Coordinates of C-alpha atoms and ligand atoms in Angstrom, one line a residue:
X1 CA -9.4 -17.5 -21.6
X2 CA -7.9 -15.5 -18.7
X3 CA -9.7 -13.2 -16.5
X4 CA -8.0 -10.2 -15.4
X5 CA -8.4 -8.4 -12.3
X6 CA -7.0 -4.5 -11.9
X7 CA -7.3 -2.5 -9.2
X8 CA -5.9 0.8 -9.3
X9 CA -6.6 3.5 -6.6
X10 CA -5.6 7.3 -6.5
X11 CA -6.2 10.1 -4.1
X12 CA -7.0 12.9 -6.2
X13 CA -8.7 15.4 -3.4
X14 CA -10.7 14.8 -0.2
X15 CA -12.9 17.1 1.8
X16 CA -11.0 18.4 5.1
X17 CA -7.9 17.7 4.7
X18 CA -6.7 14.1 3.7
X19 CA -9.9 12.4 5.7
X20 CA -11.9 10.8 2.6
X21 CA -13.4 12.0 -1.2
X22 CA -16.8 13.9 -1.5
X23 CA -19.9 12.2 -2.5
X24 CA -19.9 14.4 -5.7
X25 CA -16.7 13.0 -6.8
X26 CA -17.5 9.4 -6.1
X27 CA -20.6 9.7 -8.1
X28 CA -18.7 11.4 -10.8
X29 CA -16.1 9.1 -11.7
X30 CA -18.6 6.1 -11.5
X31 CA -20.7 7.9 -14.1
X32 CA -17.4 8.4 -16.0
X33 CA -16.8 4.6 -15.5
X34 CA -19.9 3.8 -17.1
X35 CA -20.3 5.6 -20.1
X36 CA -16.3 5.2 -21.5
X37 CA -15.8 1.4 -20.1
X38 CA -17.7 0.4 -23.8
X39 CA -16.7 -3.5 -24.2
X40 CA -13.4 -2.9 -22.9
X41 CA -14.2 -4.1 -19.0
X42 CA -16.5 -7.0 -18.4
X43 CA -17.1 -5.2 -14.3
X44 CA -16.0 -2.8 -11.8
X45 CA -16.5 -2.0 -8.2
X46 CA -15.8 1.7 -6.7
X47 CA -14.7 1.9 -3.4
X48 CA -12.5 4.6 -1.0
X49 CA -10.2 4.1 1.9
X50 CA -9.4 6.9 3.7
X51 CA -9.2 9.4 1.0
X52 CA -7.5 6.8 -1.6
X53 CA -10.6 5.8 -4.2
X54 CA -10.4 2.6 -5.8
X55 CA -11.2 1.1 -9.1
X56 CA -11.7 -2.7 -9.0
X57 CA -12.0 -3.7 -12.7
X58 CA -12.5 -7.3 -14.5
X59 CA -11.1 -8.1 -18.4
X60 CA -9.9 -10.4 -20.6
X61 CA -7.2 -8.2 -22.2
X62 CA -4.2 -9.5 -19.3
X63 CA -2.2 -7.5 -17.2
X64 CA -1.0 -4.1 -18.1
X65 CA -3.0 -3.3 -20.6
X66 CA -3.0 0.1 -22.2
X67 CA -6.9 0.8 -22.4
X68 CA -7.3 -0.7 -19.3
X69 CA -4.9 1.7 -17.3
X70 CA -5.9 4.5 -19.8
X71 CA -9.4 4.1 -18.8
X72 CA -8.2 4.5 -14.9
X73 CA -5.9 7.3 -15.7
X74 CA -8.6 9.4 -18.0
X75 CA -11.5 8.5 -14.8
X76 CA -8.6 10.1 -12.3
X77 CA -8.0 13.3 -14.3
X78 CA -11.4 13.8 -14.8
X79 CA -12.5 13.4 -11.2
X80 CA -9.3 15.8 -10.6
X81 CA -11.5 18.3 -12.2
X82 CA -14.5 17.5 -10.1
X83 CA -12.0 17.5 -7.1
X84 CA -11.5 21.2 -8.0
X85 CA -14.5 22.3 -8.8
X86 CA -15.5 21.8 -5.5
X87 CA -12.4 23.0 -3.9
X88 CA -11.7 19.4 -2.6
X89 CA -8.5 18.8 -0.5
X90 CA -5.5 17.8 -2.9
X91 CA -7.2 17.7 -6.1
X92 CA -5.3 15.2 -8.7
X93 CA -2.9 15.0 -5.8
X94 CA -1.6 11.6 -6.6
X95 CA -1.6 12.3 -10.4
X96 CA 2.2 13.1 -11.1
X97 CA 2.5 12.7 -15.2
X98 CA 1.0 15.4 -16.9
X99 CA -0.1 12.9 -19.8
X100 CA -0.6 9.0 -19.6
X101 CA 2.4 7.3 -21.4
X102 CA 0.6 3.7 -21.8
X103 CA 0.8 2.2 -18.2
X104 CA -0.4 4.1 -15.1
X105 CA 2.4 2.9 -13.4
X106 CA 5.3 5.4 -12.0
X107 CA 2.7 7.7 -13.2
X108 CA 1.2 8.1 -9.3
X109 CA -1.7 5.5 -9.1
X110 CA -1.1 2.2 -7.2
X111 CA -1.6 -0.9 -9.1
X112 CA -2.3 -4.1 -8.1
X113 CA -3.4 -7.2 -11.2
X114 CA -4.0 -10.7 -10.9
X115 CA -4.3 -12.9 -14.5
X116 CA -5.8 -16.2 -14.7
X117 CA -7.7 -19.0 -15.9
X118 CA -11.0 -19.3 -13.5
X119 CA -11.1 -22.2 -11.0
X120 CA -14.4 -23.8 -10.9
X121 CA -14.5 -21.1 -7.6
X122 CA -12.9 -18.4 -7.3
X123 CA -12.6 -16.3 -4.3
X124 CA -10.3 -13.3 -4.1
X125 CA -9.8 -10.3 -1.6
X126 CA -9.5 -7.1 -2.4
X127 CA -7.0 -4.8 0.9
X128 CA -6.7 -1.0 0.3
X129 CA -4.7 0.8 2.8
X130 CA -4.3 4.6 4.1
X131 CA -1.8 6.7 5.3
X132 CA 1.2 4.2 5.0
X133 CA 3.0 2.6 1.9
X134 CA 3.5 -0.7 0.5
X135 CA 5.5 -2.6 3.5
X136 CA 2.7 -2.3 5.5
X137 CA 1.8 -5.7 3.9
X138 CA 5.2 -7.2 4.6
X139 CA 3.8 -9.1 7.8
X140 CA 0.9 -10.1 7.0
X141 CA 1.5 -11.4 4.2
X142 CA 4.6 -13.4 5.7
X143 CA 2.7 -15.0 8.7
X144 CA -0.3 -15.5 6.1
X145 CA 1.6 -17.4 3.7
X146 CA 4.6 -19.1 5.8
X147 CA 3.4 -19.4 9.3
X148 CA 1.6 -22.2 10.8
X149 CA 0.6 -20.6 13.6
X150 CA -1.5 -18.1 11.6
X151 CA -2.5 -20.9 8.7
X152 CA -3.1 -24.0 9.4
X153 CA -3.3 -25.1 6.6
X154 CA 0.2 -25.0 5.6
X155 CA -0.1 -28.6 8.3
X156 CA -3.0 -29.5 6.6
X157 CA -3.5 -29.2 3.7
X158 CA -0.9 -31.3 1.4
X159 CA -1.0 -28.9 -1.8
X160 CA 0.3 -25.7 0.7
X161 CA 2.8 -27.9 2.4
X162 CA 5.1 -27.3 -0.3
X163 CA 5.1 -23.6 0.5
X164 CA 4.9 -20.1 -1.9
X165 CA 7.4 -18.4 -3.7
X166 CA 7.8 -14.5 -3.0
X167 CA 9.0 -12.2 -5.1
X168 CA 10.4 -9.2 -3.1
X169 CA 11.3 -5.7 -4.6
X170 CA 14.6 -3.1 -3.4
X171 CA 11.9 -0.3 -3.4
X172 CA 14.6 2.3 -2.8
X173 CA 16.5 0.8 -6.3
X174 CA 14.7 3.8 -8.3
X175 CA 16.3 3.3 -11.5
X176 CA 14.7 0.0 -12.6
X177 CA 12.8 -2.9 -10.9
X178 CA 15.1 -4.8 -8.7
X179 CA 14.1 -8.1 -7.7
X180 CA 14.6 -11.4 -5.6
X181 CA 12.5 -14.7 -5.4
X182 CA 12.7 -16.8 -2.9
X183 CA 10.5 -20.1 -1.3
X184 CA 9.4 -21.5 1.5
X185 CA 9.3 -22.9 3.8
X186 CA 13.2 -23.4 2.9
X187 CA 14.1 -19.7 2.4
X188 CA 12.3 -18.7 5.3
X189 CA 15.1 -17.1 7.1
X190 CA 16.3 -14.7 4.3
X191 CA 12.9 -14.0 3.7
X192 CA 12.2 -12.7 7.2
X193 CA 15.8 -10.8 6.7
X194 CA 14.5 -9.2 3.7
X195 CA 10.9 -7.8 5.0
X196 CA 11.8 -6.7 8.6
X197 CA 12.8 -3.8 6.6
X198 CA 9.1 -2.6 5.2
X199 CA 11.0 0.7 3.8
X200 CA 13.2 -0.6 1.5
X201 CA 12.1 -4.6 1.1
X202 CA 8.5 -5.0 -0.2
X203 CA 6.4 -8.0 -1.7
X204 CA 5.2 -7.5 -4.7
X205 CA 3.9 -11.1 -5.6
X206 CA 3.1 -14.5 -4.0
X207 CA 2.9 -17.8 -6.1
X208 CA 2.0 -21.6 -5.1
X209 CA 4.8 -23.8 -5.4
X210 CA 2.4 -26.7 -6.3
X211 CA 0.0 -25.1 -9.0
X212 CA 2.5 -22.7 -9.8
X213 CA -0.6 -19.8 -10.1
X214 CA -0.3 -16.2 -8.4
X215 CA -1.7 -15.6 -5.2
X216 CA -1.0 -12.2 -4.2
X217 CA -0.2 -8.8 -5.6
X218 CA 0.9 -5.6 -4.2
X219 CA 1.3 -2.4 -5.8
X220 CA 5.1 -1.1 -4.8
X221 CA 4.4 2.6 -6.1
X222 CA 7.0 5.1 -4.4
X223 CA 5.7 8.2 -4.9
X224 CA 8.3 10.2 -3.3
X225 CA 10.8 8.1 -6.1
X226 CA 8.5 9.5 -9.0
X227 CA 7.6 13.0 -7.5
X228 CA 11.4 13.6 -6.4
X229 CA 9.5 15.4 -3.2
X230 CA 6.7 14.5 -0.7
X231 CA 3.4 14.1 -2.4
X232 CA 1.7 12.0 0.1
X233 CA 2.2 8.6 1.3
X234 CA 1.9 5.6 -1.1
X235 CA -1.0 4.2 0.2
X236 CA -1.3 0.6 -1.1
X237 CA -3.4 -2.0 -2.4
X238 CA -3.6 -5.4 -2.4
X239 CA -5.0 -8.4 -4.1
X240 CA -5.0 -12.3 -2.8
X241 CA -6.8 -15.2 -4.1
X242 CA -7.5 -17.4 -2.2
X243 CA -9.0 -21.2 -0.9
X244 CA -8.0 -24.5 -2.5
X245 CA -3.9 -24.2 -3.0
X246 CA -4.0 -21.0 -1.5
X247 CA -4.7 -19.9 2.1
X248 CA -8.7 -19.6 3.4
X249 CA -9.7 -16.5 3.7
X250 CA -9.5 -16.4 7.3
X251 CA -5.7 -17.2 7.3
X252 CA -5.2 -14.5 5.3
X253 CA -7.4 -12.4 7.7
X254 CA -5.9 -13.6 10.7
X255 CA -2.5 -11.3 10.7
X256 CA -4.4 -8.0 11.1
X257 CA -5.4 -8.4 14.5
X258 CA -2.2 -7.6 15.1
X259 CA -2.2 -4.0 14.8
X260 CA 1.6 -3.8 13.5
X261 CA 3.2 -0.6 13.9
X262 CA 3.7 0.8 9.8
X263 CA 5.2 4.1 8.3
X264 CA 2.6 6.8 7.5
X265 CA 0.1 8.2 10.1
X266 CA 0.7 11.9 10.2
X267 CA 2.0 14.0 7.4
X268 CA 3.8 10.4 6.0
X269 CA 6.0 10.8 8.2
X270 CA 5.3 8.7 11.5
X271 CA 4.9 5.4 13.0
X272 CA 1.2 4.0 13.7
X273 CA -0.6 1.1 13.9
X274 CA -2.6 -0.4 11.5
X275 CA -6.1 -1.0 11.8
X276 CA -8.6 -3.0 9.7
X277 CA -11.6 -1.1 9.4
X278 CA -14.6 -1.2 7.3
X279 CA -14.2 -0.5 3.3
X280 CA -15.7 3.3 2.9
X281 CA -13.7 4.5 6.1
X282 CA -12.4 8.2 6.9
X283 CA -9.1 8.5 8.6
X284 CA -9.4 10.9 11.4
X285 CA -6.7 10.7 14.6
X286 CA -3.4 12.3 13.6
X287 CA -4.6 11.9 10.0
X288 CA -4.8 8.1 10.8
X289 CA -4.4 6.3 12.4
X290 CA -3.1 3.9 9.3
X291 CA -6.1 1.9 7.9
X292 CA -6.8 -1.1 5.8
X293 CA -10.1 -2.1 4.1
X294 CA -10.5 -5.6 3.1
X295 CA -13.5 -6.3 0.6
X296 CA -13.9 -10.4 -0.4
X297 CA -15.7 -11.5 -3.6
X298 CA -16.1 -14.2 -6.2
X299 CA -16.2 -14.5 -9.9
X300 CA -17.4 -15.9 -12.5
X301 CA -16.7 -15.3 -16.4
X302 CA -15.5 -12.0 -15.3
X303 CA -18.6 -11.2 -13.4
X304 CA -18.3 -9.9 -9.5
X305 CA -20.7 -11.1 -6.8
X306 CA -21.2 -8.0 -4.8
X307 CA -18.4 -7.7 -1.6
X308 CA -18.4 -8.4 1.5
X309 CA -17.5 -6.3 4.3
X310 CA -13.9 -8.7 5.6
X311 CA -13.5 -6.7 9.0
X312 CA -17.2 -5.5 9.0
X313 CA -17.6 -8.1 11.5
X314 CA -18.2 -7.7 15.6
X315 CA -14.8 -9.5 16.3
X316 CA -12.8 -6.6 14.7
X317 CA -14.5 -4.0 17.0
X318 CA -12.4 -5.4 20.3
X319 CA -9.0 -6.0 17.8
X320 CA -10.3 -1.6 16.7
X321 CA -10.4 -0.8 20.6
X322 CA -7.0 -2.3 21.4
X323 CA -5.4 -0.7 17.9
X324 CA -6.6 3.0 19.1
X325 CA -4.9 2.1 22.3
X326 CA -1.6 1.3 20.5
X327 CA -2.2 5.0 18.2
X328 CA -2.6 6.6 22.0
X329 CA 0.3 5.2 23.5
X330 CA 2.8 6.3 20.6
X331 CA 1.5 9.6 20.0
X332 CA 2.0 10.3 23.9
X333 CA 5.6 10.3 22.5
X334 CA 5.4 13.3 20.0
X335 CA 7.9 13.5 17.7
X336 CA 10.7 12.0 19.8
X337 CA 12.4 8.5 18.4
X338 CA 10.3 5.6 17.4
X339 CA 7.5 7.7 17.2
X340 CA 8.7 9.5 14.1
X341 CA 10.0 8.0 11.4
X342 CA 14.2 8.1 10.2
X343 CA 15.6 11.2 8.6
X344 CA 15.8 9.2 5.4
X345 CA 11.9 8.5 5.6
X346 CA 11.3 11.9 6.5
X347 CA 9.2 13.1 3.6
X348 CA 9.0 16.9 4.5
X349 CA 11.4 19.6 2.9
X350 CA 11.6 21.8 6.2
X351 CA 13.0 19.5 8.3
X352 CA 15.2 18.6 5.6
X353 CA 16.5 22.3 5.5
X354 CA 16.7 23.1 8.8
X355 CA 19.0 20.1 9.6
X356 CA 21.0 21.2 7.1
X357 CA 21.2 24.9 8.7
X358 CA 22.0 22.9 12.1
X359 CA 24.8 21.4 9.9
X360 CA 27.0 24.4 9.3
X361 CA 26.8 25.4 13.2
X362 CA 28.4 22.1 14.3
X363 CA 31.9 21.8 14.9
X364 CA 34.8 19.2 16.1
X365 CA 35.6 20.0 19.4
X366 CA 39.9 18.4 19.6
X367 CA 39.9 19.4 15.6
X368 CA 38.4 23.1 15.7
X369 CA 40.0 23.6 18.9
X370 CA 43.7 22.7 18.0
X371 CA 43.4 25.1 14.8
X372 CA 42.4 27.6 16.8
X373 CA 45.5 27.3 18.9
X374 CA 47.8 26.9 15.8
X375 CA 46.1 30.1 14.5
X376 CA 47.1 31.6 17.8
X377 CA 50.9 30.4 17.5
X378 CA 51.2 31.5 14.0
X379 CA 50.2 35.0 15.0
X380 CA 52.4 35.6 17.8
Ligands
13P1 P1 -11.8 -25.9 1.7 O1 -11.2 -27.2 2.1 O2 -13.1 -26.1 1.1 O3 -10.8 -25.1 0.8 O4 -12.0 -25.0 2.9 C1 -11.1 -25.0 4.0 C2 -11.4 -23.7 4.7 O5 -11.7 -22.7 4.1 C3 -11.3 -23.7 6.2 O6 -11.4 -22.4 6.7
13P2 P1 -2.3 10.9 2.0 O1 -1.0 10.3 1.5 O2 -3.3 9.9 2.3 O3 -2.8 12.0 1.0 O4 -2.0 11.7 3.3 C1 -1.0 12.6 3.4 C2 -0.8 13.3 4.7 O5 0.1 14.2 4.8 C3 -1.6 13.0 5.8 O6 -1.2 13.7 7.0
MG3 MG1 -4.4 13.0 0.5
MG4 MG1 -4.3 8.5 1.0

């Protein structure tokens, strides 16, 4: 039998702003959760990141499965209601369906599953980021999977040598899924092609070439796609076995003391660095900056140990320090270049319109000035 692991997270209102979700609604959907989950889930784990919450759940019913994502969907509307009731920040704000049409996804939610037949161990991590979108993982999960000099194991240990198939998603192909597969350590090249573009190139899985099982999943939700407007950043989740075939933990770790400069930050619309903070973490600098929680368990027969804490550890606080530094120094640059993100990110109407004010004002110097000469001629 397969066990299935869903996680599906939502923002559906926050207290001040987009910071993080009250204690009333957290309570609230958990008590949801466990009077309607019935036989259907065999656990589930509530967390929030930045003002995203989280449902981690565990089934034997496979990936995409209607009750399953019904059971997220009907938890998210209710808490919507909570959300309101206490005049929360964005209430059902990532809710963009009015009713649930069998699979939460394009529906607003971020979804991230991983289905399989329990090792005799099985360790898996659990990422939820804030205030950026799905490429945000691009890197790490690059130098995680492909790069020696972040896992070392791909030297040595014989069943990684023979690399990981990605699967990498057109994210800005909106009218199906458009997809490409490619391996490495020979594809390595296109690969790196591919993701240095985190707006429009995004993993979505990761699979070892030698057992052939699924490492990694990332929700690839574009909710400006859905929406048709700005209705927050997209604010991703992630989930990544690992051990054995697949990297150790700490490989997979490893990346995020980069601090890599992602989309999001400010009104969705910037560029920040992101930092790996503790799982339960407010955003709070320029509505950032942009965060990622990492929570690690086990299970067994369905069952979750409790999680641990990844970056709840004292060698993140230095990697935190030298992050904050990197959200300084770009914000000393307002809104001018790198600092903000391309017109075509931009996810604000007003800009949108004024630029397109600015438009009708413009004219071609040579062009507008010889018609205005041949005007002149024709008059006289
Ligand atoms: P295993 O060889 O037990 O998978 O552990 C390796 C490891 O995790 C080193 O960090
Ligand atoms: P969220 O996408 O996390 O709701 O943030 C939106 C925003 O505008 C932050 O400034
Ligand atoms: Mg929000
Ligand atoms: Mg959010």
């Amino acid at each position: 039998m397969k066990t299935t692991i869903t996680a599906i997270k939502a923002d559906i209102g926050s207290i001040g702003g987009h910071i993080c979700p009250s204690k009333k609604l957290l309570t609230s959907v958990e008590n949801y959760i466990k009077e309607y989950k019935k036989d259907l889930i065999v656990d589930y784990r509530i967390s929030y990141t930045g003002d995203d919450i989280a449902f981690l759940f565990t089934h034997f019913l496979g990936k995409d499965n209607k009750d399953v994502h019904k059971l997220a969907w009907d938890t998210f509307k209710y808490g919507s209601e909570v959300a309101e009731s206490q005049g929360l920040y964005g209430a059902g704000q990532d809710l963009l369906k009015d009713s649930f049409s069998g699979n939460v996804k394009g529906m607003g939610p971020a979804v991230a599953e991983l289905s399989f037949k329990e090792r005799p161990n099985e360790p898996f991590l659990f990422f939820a980021a804030d205030k950026t979108d799905p490429g945000a993982y691009n890197l790490p999960m690059y130098l995680s999977f492909s790069d020696p000099m972040y896992n070392s194991g791909l030297i040595l240990s014989s069943p990684m040598s023979k690399g990981f198939r990605f699967k990498i998603m057109d994210v800005s192909h909106t009218e199906n899924d458009r997809l490409i597969e490619l391996n490495t350590p020979e594809d390595l090249y296109d690969i790196a092609s591919l993701l240095r573009d985190p707006e429009r190139f995004v993993v979505e899985s990761i699979d070892s070439v030698d057992s052939g099982e699924q490492a990694v999943s990332v929700s690839t939700t574009r909710l400006r796609n859905i929406a048709g407007k700005y209705t927050g950043k997209d604010d991703p989740i992630a989930l990544v076995r690992v051990q054995g075939s697949f990297p150790a933990t700490g490989e997979v770790l490893a990346p995020y003391n980069i601090g890599p400069y992602v989309a999001g930050f400010m009104r969705g619309s910037h560029t920040g660095p992101l930092m790996p903070v503790k799982q339960n973490t407010s955003v709070s600098f320029f509505d950032g900056p942009p965060v990622v929680s990492c929570a690690a368990y086990c299970v067994r027969d369905g069952i979750l140990t409790e999680p641990v804490d990844a970056f709840d550890h004292p060698y993140w606080d230095q990697v935190r320090t030298r992050i904050s530094e990197k959200a300084t120094e770009i914000r000393k640059q307002g809104f001018f270049g790198n600092a903000m993100l391309p017109y075509s990110e931009l996810e604000y109407g007003g800009i949108v319109e004024k630029l397109d004010k600015l438009e009708q004002q413009f004219y071609n110097r040579d062009k507008d000035v010889l018609s205005e000469v041949e005007e002149t001629d024709m008059v006289s």
